[in-house]
PDB file of N, CA and C in Angstrom:
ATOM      1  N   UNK A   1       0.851  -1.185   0.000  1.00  0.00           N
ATOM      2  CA  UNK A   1       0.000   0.000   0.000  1.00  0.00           C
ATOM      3  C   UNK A   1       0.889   1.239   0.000  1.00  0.00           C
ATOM      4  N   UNK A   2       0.586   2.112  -0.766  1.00  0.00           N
ATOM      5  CA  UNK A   2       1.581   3.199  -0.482  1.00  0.00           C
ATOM      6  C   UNK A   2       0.626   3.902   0.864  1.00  0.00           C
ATOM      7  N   UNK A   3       1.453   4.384   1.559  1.00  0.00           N
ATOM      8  CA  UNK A   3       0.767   4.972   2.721  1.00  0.00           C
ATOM      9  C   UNK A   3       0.873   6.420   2.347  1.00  0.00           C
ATOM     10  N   UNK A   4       1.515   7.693   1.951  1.00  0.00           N
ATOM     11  CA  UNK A   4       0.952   8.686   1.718  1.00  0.00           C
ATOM     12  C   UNK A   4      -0.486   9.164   1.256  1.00  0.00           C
ATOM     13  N   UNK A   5      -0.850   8.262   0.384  1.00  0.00           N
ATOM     14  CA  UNK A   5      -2.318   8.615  -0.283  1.00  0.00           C
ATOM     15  C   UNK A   5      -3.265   8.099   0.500  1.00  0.00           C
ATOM     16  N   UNK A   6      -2.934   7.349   1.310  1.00  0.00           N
ATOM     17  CA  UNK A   6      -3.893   6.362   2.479  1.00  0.00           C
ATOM     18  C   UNK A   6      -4.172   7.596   3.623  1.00  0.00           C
ATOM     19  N   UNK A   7      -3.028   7.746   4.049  1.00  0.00           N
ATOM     20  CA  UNK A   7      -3.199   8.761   5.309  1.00  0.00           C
ATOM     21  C   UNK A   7      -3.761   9.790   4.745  1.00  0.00           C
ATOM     22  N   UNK A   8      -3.533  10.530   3.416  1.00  0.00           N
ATOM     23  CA  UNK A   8      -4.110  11.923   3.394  1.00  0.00           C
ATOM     24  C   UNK A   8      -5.490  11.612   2.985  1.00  0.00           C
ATOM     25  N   UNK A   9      -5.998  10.465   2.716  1.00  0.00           N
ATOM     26  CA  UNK A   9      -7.603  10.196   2.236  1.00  0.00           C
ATOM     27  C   UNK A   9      -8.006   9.950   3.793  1.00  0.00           C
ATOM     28  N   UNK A  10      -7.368   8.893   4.925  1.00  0.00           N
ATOM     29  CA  UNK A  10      -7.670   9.266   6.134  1.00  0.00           C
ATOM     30  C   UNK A  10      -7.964  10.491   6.883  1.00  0.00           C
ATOM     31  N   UNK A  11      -6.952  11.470   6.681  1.00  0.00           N
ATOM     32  CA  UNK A  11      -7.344  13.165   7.653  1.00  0.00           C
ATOM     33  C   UNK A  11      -8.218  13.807   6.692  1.00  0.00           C
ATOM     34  N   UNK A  12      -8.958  13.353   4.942  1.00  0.00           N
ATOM     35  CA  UNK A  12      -9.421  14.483   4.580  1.00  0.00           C
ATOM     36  C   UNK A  12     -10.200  13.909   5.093  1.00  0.00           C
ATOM     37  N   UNK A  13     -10.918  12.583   5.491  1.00  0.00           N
ATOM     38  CA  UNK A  13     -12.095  12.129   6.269  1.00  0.00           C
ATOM     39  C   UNK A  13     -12.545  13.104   7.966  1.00  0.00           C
ATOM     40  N   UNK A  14     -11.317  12.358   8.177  1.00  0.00           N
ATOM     41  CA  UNK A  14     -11.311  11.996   9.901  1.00  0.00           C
ATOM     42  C   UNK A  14     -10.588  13.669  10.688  1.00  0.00           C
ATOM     43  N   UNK A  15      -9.535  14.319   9.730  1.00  0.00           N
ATOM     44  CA  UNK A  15      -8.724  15.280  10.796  1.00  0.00           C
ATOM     45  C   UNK A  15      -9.056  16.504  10.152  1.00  0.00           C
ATOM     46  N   UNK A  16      -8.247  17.558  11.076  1.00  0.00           N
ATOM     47  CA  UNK A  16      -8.939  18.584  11.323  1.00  0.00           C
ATOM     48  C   UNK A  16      -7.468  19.367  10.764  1.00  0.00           C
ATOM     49  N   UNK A  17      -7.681  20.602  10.353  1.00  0.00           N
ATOM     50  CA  UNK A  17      -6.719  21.459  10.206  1.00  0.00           C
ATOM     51  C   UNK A  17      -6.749  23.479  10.677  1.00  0.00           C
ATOM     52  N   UNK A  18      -5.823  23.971  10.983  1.00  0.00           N
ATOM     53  CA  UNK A  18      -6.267  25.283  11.373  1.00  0.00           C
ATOM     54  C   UNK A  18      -5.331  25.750  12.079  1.00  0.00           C
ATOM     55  N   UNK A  19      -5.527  27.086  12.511  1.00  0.00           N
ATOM     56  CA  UNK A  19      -4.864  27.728  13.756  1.00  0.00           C
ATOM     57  C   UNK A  19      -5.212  27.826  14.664  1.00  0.00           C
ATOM     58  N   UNK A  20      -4.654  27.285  15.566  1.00  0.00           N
ATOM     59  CA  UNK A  20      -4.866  28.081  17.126  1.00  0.00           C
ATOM     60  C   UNK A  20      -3.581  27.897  18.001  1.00  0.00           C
ATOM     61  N   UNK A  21      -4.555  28.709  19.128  1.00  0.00           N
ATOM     62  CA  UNK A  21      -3.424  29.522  20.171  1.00  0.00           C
ATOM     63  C   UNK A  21      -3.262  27.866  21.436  1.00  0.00           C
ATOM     64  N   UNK A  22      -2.181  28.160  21.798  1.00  0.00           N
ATOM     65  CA  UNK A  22      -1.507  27.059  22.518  1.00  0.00           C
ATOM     66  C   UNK A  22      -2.050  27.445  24.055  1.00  0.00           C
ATOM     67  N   UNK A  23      -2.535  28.415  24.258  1.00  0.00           N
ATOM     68  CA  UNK A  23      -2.605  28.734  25.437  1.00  0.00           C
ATOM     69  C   UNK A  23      -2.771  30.381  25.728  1.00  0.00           C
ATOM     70  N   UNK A  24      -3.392  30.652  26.764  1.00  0.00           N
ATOM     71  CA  UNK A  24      -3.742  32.702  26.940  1.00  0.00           C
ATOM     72  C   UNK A  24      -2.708  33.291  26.855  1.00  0.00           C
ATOM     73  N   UNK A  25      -1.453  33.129  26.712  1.00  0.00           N
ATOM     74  CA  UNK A  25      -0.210  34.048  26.182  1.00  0.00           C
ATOM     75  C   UNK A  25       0.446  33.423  25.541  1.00  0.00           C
ATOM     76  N   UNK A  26       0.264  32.384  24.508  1.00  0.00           N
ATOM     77  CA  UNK A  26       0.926  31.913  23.303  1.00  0.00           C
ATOM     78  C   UNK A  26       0.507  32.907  21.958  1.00  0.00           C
ATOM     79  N   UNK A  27       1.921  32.539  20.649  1.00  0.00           N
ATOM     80  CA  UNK A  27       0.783  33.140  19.951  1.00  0.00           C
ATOM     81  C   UNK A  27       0.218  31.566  19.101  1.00  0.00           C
ATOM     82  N   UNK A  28      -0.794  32.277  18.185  1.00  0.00           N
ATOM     83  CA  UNK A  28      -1.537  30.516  17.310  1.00  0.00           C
ATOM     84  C   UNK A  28      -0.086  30.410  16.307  1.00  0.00           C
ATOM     85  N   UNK A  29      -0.570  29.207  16.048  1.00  0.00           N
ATOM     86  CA  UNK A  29       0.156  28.274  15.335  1.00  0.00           C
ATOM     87  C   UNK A  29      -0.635  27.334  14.640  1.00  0.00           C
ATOM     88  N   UNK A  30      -0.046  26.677  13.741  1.00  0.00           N
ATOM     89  CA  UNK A  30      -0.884  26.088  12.537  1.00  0.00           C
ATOM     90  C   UNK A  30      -0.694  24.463  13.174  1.00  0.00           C
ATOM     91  N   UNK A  31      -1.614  24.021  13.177  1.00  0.00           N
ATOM     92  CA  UNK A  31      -1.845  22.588  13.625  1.00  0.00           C
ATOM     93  C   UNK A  31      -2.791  21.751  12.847  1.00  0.00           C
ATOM     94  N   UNK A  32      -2.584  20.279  12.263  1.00  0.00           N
ATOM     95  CA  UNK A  32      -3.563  19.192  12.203  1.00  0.00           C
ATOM     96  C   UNK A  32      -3.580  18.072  12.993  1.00  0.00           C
ATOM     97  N   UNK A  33      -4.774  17.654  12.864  1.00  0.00           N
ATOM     98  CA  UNK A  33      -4.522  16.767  14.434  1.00  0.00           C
ATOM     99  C   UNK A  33      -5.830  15.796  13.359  1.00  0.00           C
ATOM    100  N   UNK A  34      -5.994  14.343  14.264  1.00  0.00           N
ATOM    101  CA  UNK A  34      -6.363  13.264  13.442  1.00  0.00           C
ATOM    102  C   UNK A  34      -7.143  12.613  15.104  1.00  0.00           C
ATOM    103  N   UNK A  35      -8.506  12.173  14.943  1.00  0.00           N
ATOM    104  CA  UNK A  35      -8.512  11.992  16.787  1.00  0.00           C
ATOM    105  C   UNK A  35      -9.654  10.570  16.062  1.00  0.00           C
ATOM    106  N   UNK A  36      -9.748   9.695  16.192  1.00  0.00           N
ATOM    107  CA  UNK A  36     -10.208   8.088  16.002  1.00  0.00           C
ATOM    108  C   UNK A  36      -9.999   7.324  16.873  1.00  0.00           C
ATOM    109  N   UNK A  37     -11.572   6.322  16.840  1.00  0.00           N
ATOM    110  CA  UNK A  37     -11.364   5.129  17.877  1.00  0.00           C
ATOM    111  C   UNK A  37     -10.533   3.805  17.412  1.00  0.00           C
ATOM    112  N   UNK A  38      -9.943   4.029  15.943  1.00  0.00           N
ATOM    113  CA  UNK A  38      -9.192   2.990  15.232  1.00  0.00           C
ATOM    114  C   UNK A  38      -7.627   3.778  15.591  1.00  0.00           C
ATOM    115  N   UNK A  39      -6.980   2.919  16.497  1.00  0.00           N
ATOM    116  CA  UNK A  39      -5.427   2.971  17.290  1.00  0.00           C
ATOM    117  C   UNK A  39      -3.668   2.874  15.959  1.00  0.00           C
ATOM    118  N   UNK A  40      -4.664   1.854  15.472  1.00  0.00           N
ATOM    119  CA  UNK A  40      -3.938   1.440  14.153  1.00  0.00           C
ATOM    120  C   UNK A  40      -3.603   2.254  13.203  1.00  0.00           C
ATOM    121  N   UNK A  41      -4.278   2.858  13.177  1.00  0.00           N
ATOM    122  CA  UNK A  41      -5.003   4.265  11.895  1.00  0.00           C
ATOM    123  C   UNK A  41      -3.982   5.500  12.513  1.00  0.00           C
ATOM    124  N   UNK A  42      -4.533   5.986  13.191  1.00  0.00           N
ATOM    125  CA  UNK A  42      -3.960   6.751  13.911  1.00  0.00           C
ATOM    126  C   UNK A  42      -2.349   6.687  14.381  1.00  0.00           C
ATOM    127  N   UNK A  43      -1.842   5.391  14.609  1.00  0.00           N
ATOM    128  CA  UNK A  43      -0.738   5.362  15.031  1.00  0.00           C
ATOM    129  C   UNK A  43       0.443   5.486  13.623  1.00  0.00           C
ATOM    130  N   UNK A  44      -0.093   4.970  11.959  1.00  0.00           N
ATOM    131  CA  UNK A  44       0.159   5.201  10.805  1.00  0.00           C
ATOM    132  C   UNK A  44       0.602   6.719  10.500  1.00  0.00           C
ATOM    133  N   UNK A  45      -0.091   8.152  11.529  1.00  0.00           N
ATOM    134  CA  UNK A  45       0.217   9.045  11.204  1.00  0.00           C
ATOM    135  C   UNK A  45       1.801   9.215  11.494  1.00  0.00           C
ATOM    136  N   UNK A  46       1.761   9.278  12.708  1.00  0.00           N
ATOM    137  CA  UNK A  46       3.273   9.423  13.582  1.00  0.00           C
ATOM    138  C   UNK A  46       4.365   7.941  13.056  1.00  0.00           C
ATOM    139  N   UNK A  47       3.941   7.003  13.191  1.00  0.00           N
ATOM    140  CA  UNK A  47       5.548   6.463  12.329  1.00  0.00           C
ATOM    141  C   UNK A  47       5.600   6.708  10.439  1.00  0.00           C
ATOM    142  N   UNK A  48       4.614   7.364  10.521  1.00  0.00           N
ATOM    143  CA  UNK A  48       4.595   7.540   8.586  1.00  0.00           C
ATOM    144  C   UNK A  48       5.719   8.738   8.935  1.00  0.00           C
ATOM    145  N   UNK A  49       4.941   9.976   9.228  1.00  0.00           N
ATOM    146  CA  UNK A  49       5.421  11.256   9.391  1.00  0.00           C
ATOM    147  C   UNK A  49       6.597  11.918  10.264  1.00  0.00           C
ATOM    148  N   UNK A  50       6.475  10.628  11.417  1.00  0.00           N
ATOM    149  CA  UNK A  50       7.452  10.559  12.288  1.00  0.00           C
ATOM    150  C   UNK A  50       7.815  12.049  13.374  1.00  0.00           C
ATOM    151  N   UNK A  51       6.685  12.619  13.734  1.00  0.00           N
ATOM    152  CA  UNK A  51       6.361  14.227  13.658  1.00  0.00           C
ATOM    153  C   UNK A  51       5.093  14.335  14.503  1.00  0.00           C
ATOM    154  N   UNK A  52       5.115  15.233  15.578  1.00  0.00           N
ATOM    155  CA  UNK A  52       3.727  15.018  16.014  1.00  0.00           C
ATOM    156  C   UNK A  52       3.834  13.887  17.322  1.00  0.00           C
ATOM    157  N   UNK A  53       2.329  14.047  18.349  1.00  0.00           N
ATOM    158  CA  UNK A  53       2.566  13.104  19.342  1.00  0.00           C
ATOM    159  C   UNK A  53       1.294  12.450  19.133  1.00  0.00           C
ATOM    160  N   UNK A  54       1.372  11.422  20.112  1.00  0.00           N
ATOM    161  CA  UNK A  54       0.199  10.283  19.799  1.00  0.00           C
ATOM    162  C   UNK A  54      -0.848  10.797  21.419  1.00  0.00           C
ATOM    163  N   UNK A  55      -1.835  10.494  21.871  1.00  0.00           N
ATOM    164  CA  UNK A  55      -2.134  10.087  22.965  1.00  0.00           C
ATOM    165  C   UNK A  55      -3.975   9.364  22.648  1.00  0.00           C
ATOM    166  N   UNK A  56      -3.924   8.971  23.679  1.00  0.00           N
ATOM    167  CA  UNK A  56      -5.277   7.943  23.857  1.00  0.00           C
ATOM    168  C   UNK A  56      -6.077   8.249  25.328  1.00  0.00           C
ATOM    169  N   UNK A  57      -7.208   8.715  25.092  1.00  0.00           N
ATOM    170  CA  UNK A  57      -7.981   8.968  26.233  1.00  0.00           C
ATOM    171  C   UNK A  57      -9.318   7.783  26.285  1.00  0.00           C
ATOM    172  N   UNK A  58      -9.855   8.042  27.550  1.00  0.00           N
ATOM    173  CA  UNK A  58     -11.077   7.152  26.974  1.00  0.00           C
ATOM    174  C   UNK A  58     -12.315   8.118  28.509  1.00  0.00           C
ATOM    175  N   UNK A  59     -13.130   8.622  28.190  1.00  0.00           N
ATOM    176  CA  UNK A  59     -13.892   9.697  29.225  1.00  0.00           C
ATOM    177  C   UNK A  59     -14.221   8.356  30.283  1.00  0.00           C
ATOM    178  N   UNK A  60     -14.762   7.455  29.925  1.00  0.00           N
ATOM    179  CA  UNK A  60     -15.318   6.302  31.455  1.00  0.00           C
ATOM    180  C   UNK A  60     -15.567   5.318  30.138  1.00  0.00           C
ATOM    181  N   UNK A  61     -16.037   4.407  31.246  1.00  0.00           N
ATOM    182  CA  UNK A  61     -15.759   2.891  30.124  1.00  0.00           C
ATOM    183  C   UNK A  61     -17.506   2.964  29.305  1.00  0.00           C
ATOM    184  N   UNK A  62     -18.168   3.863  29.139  1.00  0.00           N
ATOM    185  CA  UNK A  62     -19.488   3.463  28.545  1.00  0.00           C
ATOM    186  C   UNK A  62     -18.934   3.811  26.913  1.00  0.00           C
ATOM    187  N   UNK A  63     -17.376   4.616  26.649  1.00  0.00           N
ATOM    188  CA  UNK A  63     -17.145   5.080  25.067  1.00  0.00           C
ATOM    189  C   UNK A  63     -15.673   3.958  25.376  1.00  0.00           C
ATOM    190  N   UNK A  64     -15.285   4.258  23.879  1.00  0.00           N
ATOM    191  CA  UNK A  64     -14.664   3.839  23.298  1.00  0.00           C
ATOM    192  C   UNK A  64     -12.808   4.472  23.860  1.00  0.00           C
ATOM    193  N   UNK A  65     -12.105   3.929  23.655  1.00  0.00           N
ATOM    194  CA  UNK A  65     -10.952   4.585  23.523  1.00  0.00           C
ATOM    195  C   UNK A  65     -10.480   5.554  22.221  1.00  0.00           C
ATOM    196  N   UNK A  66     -10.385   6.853  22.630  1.00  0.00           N
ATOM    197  CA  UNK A  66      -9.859   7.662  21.462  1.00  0.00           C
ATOM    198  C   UNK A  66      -8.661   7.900  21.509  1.00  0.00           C
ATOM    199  N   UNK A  67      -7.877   7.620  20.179  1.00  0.00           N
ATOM    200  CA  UNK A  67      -6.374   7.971  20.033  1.00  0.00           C
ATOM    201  C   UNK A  67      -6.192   9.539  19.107  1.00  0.00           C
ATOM    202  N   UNK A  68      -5.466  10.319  19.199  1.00  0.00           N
ATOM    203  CA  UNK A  68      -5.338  12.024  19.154  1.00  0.00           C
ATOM    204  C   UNK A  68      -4.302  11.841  18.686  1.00  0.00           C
ATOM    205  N   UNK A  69      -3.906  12.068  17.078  1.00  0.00           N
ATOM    206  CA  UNK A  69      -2.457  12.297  16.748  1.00  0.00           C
ATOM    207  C   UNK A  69      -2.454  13.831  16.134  1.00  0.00           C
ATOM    208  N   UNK A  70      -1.642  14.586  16.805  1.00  0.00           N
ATOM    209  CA  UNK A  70      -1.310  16.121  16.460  1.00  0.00           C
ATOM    210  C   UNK A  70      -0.041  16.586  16.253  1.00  0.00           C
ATOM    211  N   UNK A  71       0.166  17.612  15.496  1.00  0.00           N
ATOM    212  CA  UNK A  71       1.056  17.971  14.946  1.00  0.00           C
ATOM    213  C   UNK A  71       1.144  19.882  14.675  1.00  0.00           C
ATOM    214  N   UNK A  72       1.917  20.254  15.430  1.00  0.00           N
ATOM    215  CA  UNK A  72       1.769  21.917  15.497  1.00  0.00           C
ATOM    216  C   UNK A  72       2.896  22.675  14.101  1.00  0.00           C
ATOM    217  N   UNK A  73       2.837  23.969  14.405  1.00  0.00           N
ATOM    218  CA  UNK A  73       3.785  24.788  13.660  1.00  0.00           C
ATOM    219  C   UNK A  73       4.385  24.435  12.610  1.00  0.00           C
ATOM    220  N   UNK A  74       5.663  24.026  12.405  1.00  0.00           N
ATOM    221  CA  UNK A  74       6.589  23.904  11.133  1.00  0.00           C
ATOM    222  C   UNK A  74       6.002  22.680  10.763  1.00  0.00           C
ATOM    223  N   UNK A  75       6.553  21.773  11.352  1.00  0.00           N
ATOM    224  CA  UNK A  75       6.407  20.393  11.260  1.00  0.00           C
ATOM    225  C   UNK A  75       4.703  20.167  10.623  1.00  0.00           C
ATOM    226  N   UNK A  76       3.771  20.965  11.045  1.00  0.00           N
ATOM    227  CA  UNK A  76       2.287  20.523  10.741  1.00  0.00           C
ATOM    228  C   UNK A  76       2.516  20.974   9.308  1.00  0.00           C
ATOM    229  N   UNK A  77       3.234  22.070   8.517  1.00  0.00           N
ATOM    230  CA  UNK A  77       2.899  22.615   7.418  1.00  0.00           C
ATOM    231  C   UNK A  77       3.582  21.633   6.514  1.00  0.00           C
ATOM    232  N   UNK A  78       4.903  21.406   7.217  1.00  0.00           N
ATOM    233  CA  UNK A  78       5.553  20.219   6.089  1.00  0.00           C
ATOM    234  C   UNK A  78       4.520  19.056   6.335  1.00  0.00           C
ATOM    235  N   UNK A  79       4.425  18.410   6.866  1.00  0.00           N
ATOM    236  CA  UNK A  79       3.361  17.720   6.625  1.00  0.00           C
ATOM    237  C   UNK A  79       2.108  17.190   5.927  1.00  0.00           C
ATOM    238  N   UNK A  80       1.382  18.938   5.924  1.00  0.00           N
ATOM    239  CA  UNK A  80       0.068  19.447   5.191  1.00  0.00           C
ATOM    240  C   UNK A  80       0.820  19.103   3.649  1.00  0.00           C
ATOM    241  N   UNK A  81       2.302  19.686   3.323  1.00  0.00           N
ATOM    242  CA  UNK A  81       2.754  20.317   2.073  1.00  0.00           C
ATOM    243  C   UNK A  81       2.480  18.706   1.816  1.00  0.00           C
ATOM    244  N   UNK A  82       3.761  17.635   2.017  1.00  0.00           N
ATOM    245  CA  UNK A  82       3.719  16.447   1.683  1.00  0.00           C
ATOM    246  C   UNK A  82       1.763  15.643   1.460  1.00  0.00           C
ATOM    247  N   UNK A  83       0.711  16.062   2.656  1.00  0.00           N
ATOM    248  CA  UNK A  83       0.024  15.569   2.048  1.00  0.00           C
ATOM    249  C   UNK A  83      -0.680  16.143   0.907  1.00  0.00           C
ATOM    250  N   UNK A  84      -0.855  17.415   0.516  1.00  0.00           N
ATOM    251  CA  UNK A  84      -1.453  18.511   0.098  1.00  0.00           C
ATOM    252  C   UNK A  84      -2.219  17.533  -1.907  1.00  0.00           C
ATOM    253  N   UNK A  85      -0.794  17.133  -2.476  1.00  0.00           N
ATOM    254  CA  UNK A  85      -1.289  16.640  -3.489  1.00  0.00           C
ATOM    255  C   UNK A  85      -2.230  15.646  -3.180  1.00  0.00           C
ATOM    256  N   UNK A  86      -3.030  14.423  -2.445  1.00  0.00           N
ATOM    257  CA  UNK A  86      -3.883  13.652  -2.290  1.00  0.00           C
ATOM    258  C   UNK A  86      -4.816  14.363  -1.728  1.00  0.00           C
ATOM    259  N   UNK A  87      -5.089  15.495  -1.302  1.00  0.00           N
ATOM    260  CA  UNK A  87      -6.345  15.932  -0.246  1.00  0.00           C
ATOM    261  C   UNK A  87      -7.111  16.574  -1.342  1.00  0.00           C
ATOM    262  N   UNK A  88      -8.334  16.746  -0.793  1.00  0.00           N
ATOM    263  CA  UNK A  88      -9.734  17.299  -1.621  1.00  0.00           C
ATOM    264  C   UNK A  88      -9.445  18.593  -1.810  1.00  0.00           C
ATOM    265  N   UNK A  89     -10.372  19.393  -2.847  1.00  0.00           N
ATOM    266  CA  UNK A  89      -9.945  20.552  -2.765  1.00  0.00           C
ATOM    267  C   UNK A  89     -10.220  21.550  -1.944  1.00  0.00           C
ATOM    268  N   UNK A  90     -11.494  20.529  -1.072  1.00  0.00           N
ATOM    269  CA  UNK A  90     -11.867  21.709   0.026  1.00  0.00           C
ATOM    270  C   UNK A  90     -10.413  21.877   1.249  1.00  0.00           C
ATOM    271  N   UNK A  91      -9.791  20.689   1.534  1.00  0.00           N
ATOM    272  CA  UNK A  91      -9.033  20.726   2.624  1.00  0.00           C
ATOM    273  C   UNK A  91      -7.730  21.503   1.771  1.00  0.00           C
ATOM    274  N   UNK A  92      -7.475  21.058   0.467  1.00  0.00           N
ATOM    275  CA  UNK A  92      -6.453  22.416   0.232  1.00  0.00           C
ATOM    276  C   UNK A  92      -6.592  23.840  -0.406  1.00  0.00           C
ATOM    277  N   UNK A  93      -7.880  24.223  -0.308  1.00  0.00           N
ATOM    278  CA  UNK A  93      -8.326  25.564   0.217  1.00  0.00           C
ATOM    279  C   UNK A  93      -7.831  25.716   1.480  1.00  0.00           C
ATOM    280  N   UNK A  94      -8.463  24.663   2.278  1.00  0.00           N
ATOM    281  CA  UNK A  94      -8.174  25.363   3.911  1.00  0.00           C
ATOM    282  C   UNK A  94      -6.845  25.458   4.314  1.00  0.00           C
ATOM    283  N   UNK A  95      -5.602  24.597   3.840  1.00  0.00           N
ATOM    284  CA  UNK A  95      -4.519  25.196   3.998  1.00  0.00           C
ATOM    285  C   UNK A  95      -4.142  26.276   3.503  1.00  0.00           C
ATOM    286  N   UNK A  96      -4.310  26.870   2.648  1.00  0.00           N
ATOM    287  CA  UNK A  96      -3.811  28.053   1.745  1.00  0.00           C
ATOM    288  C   UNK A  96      -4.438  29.199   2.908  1.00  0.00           C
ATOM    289  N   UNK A  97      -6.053  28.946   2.806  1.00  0.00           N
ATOM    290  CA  UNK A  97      -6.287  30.186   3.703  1.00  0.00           C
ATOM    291  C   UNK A  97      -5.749  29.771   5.093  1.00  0.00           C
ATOM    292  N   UNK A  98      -5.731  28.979   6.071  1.00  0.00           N
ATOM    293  CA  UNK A  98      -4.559  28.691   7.357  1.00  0.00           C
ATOM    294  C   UNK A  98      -3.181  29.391   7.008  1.00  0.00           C
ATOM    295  N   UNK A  99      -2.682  29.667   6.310  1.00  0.00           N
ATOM    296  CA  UNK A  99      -1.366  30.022   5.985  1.00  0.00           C
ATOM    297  C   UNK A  99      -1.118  31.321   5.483  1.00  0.00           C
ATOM    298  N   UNK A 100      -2.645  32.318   5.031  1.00  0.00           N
ATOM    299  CA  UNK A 100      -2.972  33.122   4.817  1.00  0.00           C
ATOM    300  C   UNK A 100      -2.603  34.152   5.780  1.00  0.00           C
TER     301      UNK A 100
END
């Protein structure tokens, strides 16, 4: 399987892209982040990209376990760039204007 075209058909599904602020006296920064109850999926982002952290929450045992792979600032844009040719054209609108 080639995995580039896999993962970027995965986040145009499943992840999210944009700016925001890290915190009340940070400034924003450009981040995508990928958040699924499939561990497998998710864990494909970070050893593909090798970039970005993993974590897994689960609120009480009536849900599922969710795994959160994110990726901020530089690293999120190289990223975006590398997936940019496989994504829809709505998600590479939204980088262009994120970067805007």
């Amino acid at each position: 399987m080639n995995e580039l075209p896999y993962l970027a058909g995965v986040f145009d599904g499943e992840g999210s892209m944009g700016v925001w602020s890290k915190g009340k006296d940070k400034s924003p920064a450009f981040r995508l982040q990928v958040e699924m109850a499939d561990g497998d999926v998710v864990l494909k982002f970070l050893t593909y990209f090798k970039k970005g952290s993993l974590t897994a929450r689960q609120r009480d045992d009536k849900y599922k376990i969710m795994y959160h792979w994110r990726v901020n600032g530089e690293e999120a844009k190289d990223v975006a760039r590398e997936m940019l040719p496989y994504l829809s054209r709505r998600r590479q609108a939204q980088f262009v204007e994120a970067l805007a």
